[in-house]
Amino acid sequence: MGRRDGGRCRAGEPVRVPTVERFLVTGGARLAGTVEVAGAKNSVLKLMAAALLAEGTTTISNCPEILDVPLMADVLRGLGAEVVIEGDTVVITTPAELSHHADFPAVGRLRASVCVLGPLMGRCRRAEVALPGGDAIGSRPLDMHQSGLRAMGATMNIEHGKVVGRASSLHGASIGLDFPSVGATENILMAAVLADGTTIIDNAAREPEIIDLAQLLAQMGARIDGVGTATITIEGVDPVFMTAPLERLSRAGAQIDTEQDAVTVTMAERPRAVDFITMPYPGFPTDLQPMALALAAVADGHSLITENVFEARFRFVDELIRMGADARTDGHHASLRGREQLSSAPVWSTDIRAGAGLVLAGLAAEGVTEVHEVMHIDRGYPHFVEDLQKLGGQIERVG
Ligand code: UD1
């Protein structure tokens, strides 16, 4: 396994060097109150990539204030775009001529950087994109991204650590994905906008971020011929997208009240154990699996959690076990017998979602849990500490 981040050794075992910045989470306080749902990381990063498709200025509002947004901005700047971030607004000005080389340190720091591949193939008919980094949650090959673009007439190869694409022209194609990959769907969509003819993607991903992207592309379609300005307003996540997670929470004993723009969740007593199976949308999302594990760790009874999307996503179960969770994993399955209470321990975030799951576990644990490597959490969640504090959670950022 390649060395992905500074805190892990080659064998994938965590090196437990205390980090300067960490969260101190004190368990026991009852959480109640209201927090605002921020714009989604997996939407905004793709919308930023889509801005490359049209010369001119694209303004994206309601962007979450997370570390990945400035990282993506660096990727776009490296391609020749101007990016200004002001609070929750990102303004991207795309020039007539783009560089097709996305080959600089920023690309390696986030998975979403691979989403410039489709726009570059569409705009430049050439792309050289360094293989992206991101969370170590399992292998993330690009075979479907490449085969989709090949079907449209491009030559695609992995060369010297980059995905390299060339096309004299791009034509529409009928493309069937083996798996509804979010990233592959996005790249094919973005290249297809500027291809000749009609492209059909079968088995395309249906995640909410694909819908956001498709809406933006529809708006940009009218303007691609000239110097265009696309203005997007990203609304918060509609509770209707949360059907599977809310249904599981309800089975665990929560009372759920949904309104147009809000959802109220009340858990009056200890949650009941429920099983979770991650699946592509509209199934239970893999990105909420660590939170499901935290719930299962304190639920009343036995839970079986099945991960179908990323094979290495159970790595953080070891951290939960350090907090006293009665858990074991076997391949795609994690089996947990809930304990009444977890106990605090120093724990290390292994990726964005695992970090958030550990904080939730810390909130349900006795004592003060130190969550290290919080930059993972900062990459994906704006105002994470502040929002939990608003709900009455005892959490502070130190260091
Ligand atoms: C995106 C999200 C991530 C989320 C995931 C699934 C971003 C930046 N990340 O990741 O938070 O967990 O969707 O909802 O948006 N695969 C292949 N070949 C390919 C492409 C994918 O085999 O060419 C496999 C992957 O190894 C994985 C599965 O397909 O097992 C799902 O991957 P995909 O949907 O592409 O996820 P990402 O776009 O990488």
XYZ file of C-alpha atoms and ligand atoms in Angstrom:
438
model
C 0.000 0.000 0.000
C 1.367 3.426 -0.883
C 2.025 5.906 1.839
C -1.000 8.198 1.691
C -0.543 10.384 4.729
C 2.217 11.283 7.115
C 0.702 9.509 10.070
C 0.632 5.952 8.750
C 3.366 3.451 8.069
C 3.712 1.230 5.003
C 1.838 -1.711 6.433
C -1.167 0.538 6.958
C -0.788 0.501 10.732
C -1.338 3.832 12.423
C 1.719 5.550 13.847
C 0.364 6.919 17.098
C 2.186 10.223 17.290
C -0.010 12.656 19.217
C -0.978 15.485 16.882
C -0.732 19.105 18.022
C -4.280 19.934 16.988
C -6.926 17.568 18.281
C -10.480 17.513 19.574
C -11.288 16.872 23.210
C -14.720 15.295 23.366
C -16.441 14.830 26.716
C -19.165 12.244 26.725
C -22.440 12.301 28.543
C -24.117 15.586 27.630
C -27.520 15.244 26.010
C -27.583 16.801 22.530
C -30.576 18.965 21.650
C -31.073 22.019 19.453
C -30.867 23.115 15.842
C -27.933 23.425 13.452
C -27.951 24.530 9.846
C -27.060 21.940 7.207
C -24.144 23.193 5.092
C -23.644 22.741 1.361
C -22.173 19.333 0.509
C -18.461 18.757 -0.144
C -19.140 16.221 -2.859
C -21.338 18.716 -4.710
C -19.268 21.856 -4.486
C -16.022 20.242 -5.626
C -17.661 18.888 -8.798
C -19.420 22.181 -9.486
C -16.037 23.897 -9.239
C -14.618 21.427 -11.805
C -17.633 22.011 -14.066
C -16.818 25.734 -14.149
C -13.869 24.792 -16.401
C -16.324 23.854 -19.147
C -17.233 27.421 -20.050
C -15.157 30.508 -20.575
C -16.281 33.207 -18.173
C -17.315 33.525 -14.573
C -19.178 30.996 -12.477
C -20.329 31.902 -8.986
C -21.131 29.142 -6.539
C -22.836 30.131 -3.324
C -23.620 28.279 -0.102
C -20.270 26.486 -0.350
C -19.224 24.684 2.814
C -16.172 26.293 4.439
C -14.010 23.174 4.367
C -10.355 22.555 3.578
C -11.060 20.751 0.291
C -12.518 23.899 -1.308
C -9.212 25.861 -1.258
C -7.404 22.664 -2.315
C -9.715 22.335 -5.327
C -9.249 26.057 -5.998
C -5.487 25.405 -6.268
C -6.148 22.634 -8.786
C -8.235 25.009 -10.933
C -5.642 27.798 -10.621
C -2.985 25.388 -11.851
C -5.090 24.919 -14.990
C -5.284 28.665 -15.567
C -8.540 29.616 -13.844
C -8.840 32.471 -11.338
C -10.553 31.457 -8.134
C -11.655 33.799 -5.368
C -13.116 32.377 -2.170
C -15.045 34.761 0.045
C -16.849 33.129 2.923
C -19.319 30.675 1.454
C -19.016 32.005 -2.108
C -16.544 30.767 -4.700
C -16.069 32.781 -7.884
C -14.258 31.004 -10.706
C -13.159 32.786 -13.853
C -12.199 30.381 -16.604
C -10.008 31.602 -19.481
C -10.393 30.715 -23.158
C -7.209 28.639 -23.063
C -6.787 26.101 -20.287
C -3.696 24.110 -19.461
C -4.402 20.381 -19.715
C -1.750 19.489 -17.121
C -3.151 18.911 -13.663
C 0.168 17.833 -12.279
C 1.045 19.644 -9.115
C 0.914 18.920 -5.402
C -2.705 20.034 -4.903
C -4.022 17.303 -7.223
C -2.646 14.584 -5.009
C -4.352 15.948 -1.929
C -7.978 15.314 -2.802
C -9.888 12.671 -4.650
C -12.247 15.130 -6.316
C -9.363 16.555 -8.360
C -9.944 13.671 -10.789
C -13.166 15.456 -11.758
C -11.166 17.879 -13.892
C -10.544 14.983 -16.291
C -13.964 15.200 -17.987
C -13.947 18.995 -18.395
C -10.375 18.962 -19.745
C -11.230 16.256 -22.290
C -14.312 18.262 -23.275
C -12.545 21.593 -23.519
C -9.003 20.668 -24.595
C -9.433 17.153 -26.025
C -6.332 16.441 -23.950
C -5.759 15.811 -20.269
C -2.892 14.805 -18.052
C -4.137 14.476 -14.511
C -1.962 13.169 -11.697
C -3.624 10.249 -9.956
C -5.538 11.737 -7.063
C -5.136 11.156 -3.369
C -7.903 11.571 -0.831
C -8.995 9.253 1.919
C -7.507 5.812 2.347
C -10.875 4.063 2.303
C -10.201 1.454 -0.352
C -8.931 1.103 -3.887
C -10.288 3.731 -6.218
C -9.451 2.692 -9.750
C -10.342 4.855 -12.753
C -11.157 2.076 -15.225
C -14.788 3.166 -15.688
C -13.789 6.818 -16.114
C -11.350 5.758 -18.808
C -13.579 3.282 -20.625
C -16.387 5.859 -20.786
C -14.098 8.423 -22.384
C -12.664 5.759 -24.728
C -16.194 4.996 -25.933
C -16.411 8.669 -26.898
C -13.321 8.382 -29.097
C -10.492 9.213 -26.704
C -7.290 7.284 -26.087
C -6.878 6.873 -22.345
C -3.886 5.446 -20.470
C -2.169 5.567 -17.106
C 1.350 6.872 -17.738
C 3.952 7.850 -15.152
C 1.445 8.239 -12.344
C -0.998 10.249 -14.426
C -4.173 9.492 -16.313
C -3.473 10.693 -19.840
C -6.207 11.298 -22.392
C -6.075 12.401 -26.023
C -8.819 12.742 -28.617
C -8.926 14.323 -32.062
C -12.666 14.641 -31.531
C -15.190 13.424 -28.983
C -18.467 11.916 -30.095
C -21.531 10.853 -28.222
C -21.676 7.203 -27.160
C -23.784 4.669 -25.368
C -21.926 3.836 -22.155
C -22.902 1.208 -19.622
C -21.151 1.391 -16.254
C -20.395 -1.868 -14.422
C -21.124 -0.085 -11.147
C -22.879 3.251 -10.634
C -19.621 5.083 -9.891
C -20.137 8.660 -8.793
C -16.814 9.893 -10.158
C -17.084 8.067 -13.494
C -20.624 9.341 -14.041
C -19.486 12.892 -13.343
C -16.488 12.757 -15.668
C -18.452 11.228 -18.525
C -21.266 13.764 -18.048
C -18.846 16.672 -18.149
C -17.027 15.457 -21.257
C -20.315 14.614 -23.000
C -21.546 18.213 -22.708
C -18.953 19.262 -25.281
C -19.010 16.110 -27.441
C -20.722 15.819 -30.826
C -24.008 13.962 -30.640
C -25.862 12.149 -27.920
C -24.323 10.272 -25.013
C -26.300 7.762 -23.002
C -24.916 6.575 -19.651
C -26.494 3.394 -18.385
C -26.221 2.447 -14.718
C -25.219 6.010 -13.892
C -24.849 7.061 -10.268
C -27.932 8.758 -8.853
C -26.405 10.472 -5.841
C -27.746 13.961 -5.053
C -24.446 15.522 -6.155
C -25.010 14.136 -9.662
C -28.344 15.941 -9.735
C -26.652 19.196 -8.662
C -24.064 18.754 -11.373
C -26.624 17.944 -14.051
C -28.590 21.064 -13.126
C -25.487 23.213 -13.492
C -24.577 21.619 -16.812
C -28.108 22.253 -18.049
C -27.709 25.923 -17.193
C -24.282 26.115 -18.789
C -25.424 24.329 -21.923
C -27.207 27.443 -23.127
C -24.095 29.522 -22.747
C -21.238 27.340 -23.961
C -21.226 28.885 -27.351
C -20.240 32.303 -26.106
C -18.470 33.798 -23.196
C -20.751 32.655 -20.473
C -21.531 33.376 -16.911
C -23.276 30.730 -14.909
C -24.669 31.622 -11.559
C -25.651 28.755 -9.296
C -27.432 28.717 -6.039
C -26.797 25.504 -4.096
C -29.641 24.752 -1.755
C -29.113 22.699 1.420
C -29.670 18.967 1.274
C -33.357 18.207 0.871
C -34.481 15.716 3.558
C -35.950 13.584 0.790
C -32.365 12.585 -0.106
C -31.936 11.173 3.378
C -34.638 8.542 3.133
C -32.437 5.494 3.832
C -30.502 6.970 6.793
C -33.655 8.391 8.374
C -35.473 5.104 7.947
C -32.621 3.332 9.801
C -32.609 5.922 12.576
C -36.334 5.487 12.928
C -35.894 1.717 13.314
C -33.285 2.418 15.978
C -36.003 4.205 17.941
C -35.659 7.825 16.858
C -38.654 10.016 16.265
C -38.184 11.744 12.904
C -40.060 14.857 11.830
C -39.248 16.147 8.350
C -40.176 19.513 6.915
C -39.300 21.105 3.597
C -35.815 22.284 4.682
C -35.290 20.646 8.039
C -35.362 17.393 9.868
C -35.804 16.957 13.612
C -34.474 13.761 15.168
C -35.273 12.891 18.769
C -33.784 9.828 20.425
C -35.510 9.554 23.789
C -33.751 6.444 25.016
C -30.871 4.128 24.225
C -31.006 3.237 20.495
C -32.057 -0.238 19.463
C -29.584 -2.250 17.382
C -30.274 -2.168 13.630
C -28.415 -3.596 10.634
C -26.935 -1.334 7.953
C -25.977 -2.264 4.380
C -24.198 0.392 2.327
C -25.316 0.650 -1.291
C -25.252 3.240 -4.073
C -27.957 5.883 -3.776
C -30.817 5.542 -2.931
C -29.346 2.913 -0.577
C -27.664 3.683 2.743
C -24.578 5.798 1.898
C -21.104 4.492 2.600
C -20.137 7.954 3.879
C -22.522 7.511 6.824
C -21.249 4.028 7.664
C -18.821 5.235 10.391
C -21.669 7.074 12.110
C -23.772 3.893 11.851
C -20.928 2.005 13.551
C -20.797 4.574 16.354
C -24.542 4.117 16.835
C -24.236 0.324 16.785
C -21.423 0.508 19.364
C -23.839 1.865 21.978
C -27.120 0.364 20.745
C -29.090 -2.206 22.672
C -28.431 -5.525 20.946
C -26.448 -6.934 18.052
C -25.922 -5.053 14.763
C -24.457 -6.286 11.506
C -22.986 -3.646 9.232
C -22.156 -4.533 5.642
C -19.922 -2.307 3.531
C -20.396 -2.813 -0.211
C -18.618 0.208 -1.630
C -15.121 0.618 -0.133
C -13.211 -2.419 1.098
C -10.959 -0.611 3.581
C -13.605 1.453 5.269
C -13.602 -0.653 8.439
C -10.060 0.392 9.329
C -11.311 2.763 11.954
C -13.163 0.009 13.836
C -9.888 -0.539 15.721
C -10.212 2.992 17.061
C -13.751 2.276 18.263
C -12.487 -0.885 19.934
C -9.974 1.277 21.826
C -13.022 3.070 23.210
C -14.440 -0.193 24.436
C -16.665 -1.115 21.491
C -17.439 -4.831 21.242
C -16.819 -5.122 17.513
C -15.216 -7.490 15.082
C -14.837 -7.304 11.334
C -14.731 -9.992 8.714
C -14.283 -8.803 5.137
C -17.276 -6.707 4.201
C -19.011 -7.214 7.545
C -18.685 -5.650 10.970
C -20.503 -7.239 13.839
C -21.154 -5.206 16.972
C -22.719 -5.976 20.308
C -23.696 -2.606 21.708
C -22.385 -1.508 25.094
C -24.289 0.798 27.416
C -21.380 3.161 27.379
C -18.030 3.548 25.637
C -14.963 4.790 27.487
C -12.777 7.652 26.366
C -9.411 6.999 24.687
C -6.984 8.814 22.395
C -8.116 7.933 18.858
C -6.892 8.786 15.361
C -9.100 9.838 12.447
C -8.291 7.766 9.383
C -10.455 9.702 6.929
C -13.114 12.403 6.881
C -16.098 10.260 7.754
C -14.267 8.003 10.215
C -13.124 11.121 12.076
C -16.698 12.343 12.370
C -17.809 8.879 13.533
C -15.151 8.906 16.271
C -16.319 12.292 17.515
C -19.888 10.970 17.728
C -18.618 7.939 19.631
C -16.730 10.329 21.942
C -19.942 12.205 22.652
C -21.465 8.950 23.846
C -18.417 7.889 25.881
C -17.559 8.355 29.515
C -14.640 10.776 29.989
C -12.670 12.922 27.541
C -11.848 11.381 24.165
C -8.924 12.921 22.293
C -9.561 12.750 18.544
C -6.343 13.267 16.572
C -5.725 14.047 12.885
C -8.686 16.428 12.902
C -7.638 17.891 9.557
C -9.501 14.950 8.024
C -12.698 16.199 9.669
C -11.966 19.804 8.674
C -11.689 18.690 5.054
C -15.309 17.662 4.981
C -17.368 19.374 7.674
C -17.701 23.118 8.154
C -18.245 24.432 11.707
C -18.175 20.858 13.028
C -17.108 21.768 16.547
C -19.333 24.858 16.668
C -22.405 22.955 15.467
C -21.939 20.223 18.053
C -21.418 22.876 20.727
C -24.708 24.499 19.644
C -26.392 21.159 20.270
C -24.917 21.009 23.741
C -22.051 18.655 22.867
C -18.934 19.120 24.981
C -16.212 19.430 22.398
C -13.336 21.838 21.986
C -10.502 22.286 19.521
C -7.111 22.420 21.220
C -3.554 22.820 19.978
C -17.468 9.529 -4.232
C -17.370 10.404 -2.999
C -17.234 9.581 -1.716
C -18.339 8.529 -1.636
C -18.414 7.713 -2.933
C -19.605 6.742 -2.946
C -16.250 12.384 -3.863
C -15.036 13.230 -3.883
N -16.188 11.260 -3.123
O -16.222 8.848 -4.387
O -17.336 10.469 -0.591
O -18.017 7.625 -0.563
O -18.559 8.602 -4.076
O -20.804 7.445 -2.688
O -17.265 12.708 -4.453
N -14.755 2.050 -8.960
C -14.124 1.244 -9.874
N -13.685 1.796 -11.061
C -13.868 3.124 -11.373
C -14.521 3.941 -10.422
C -14.959 3.386 -9.221
O -13.938 0.065 -9.640
O -13.472 3.555 -12.474
C -15.252 1.458 -7.688
C -14.515 2.001 -6.452
O -13.337 1.273 -6.190
C -15.560 1.798 -5.361
C -16.876 2.009 -6.114
O -16.588 1.865 -7.503
O -15.532 0.474 -4.882
C -17.526 3.358 -5.842
O -16.673 4.403 -6.278
P -17.232 5.803 -6.798
O -18.725 5.822 -6.755
O -16.549 6.127 -8.094
O -16.715 6.787 -5.638
P -15.866 8.141 -5.783
O -16.405 8.967 -6.916
O -14.420 7.825 -5.751
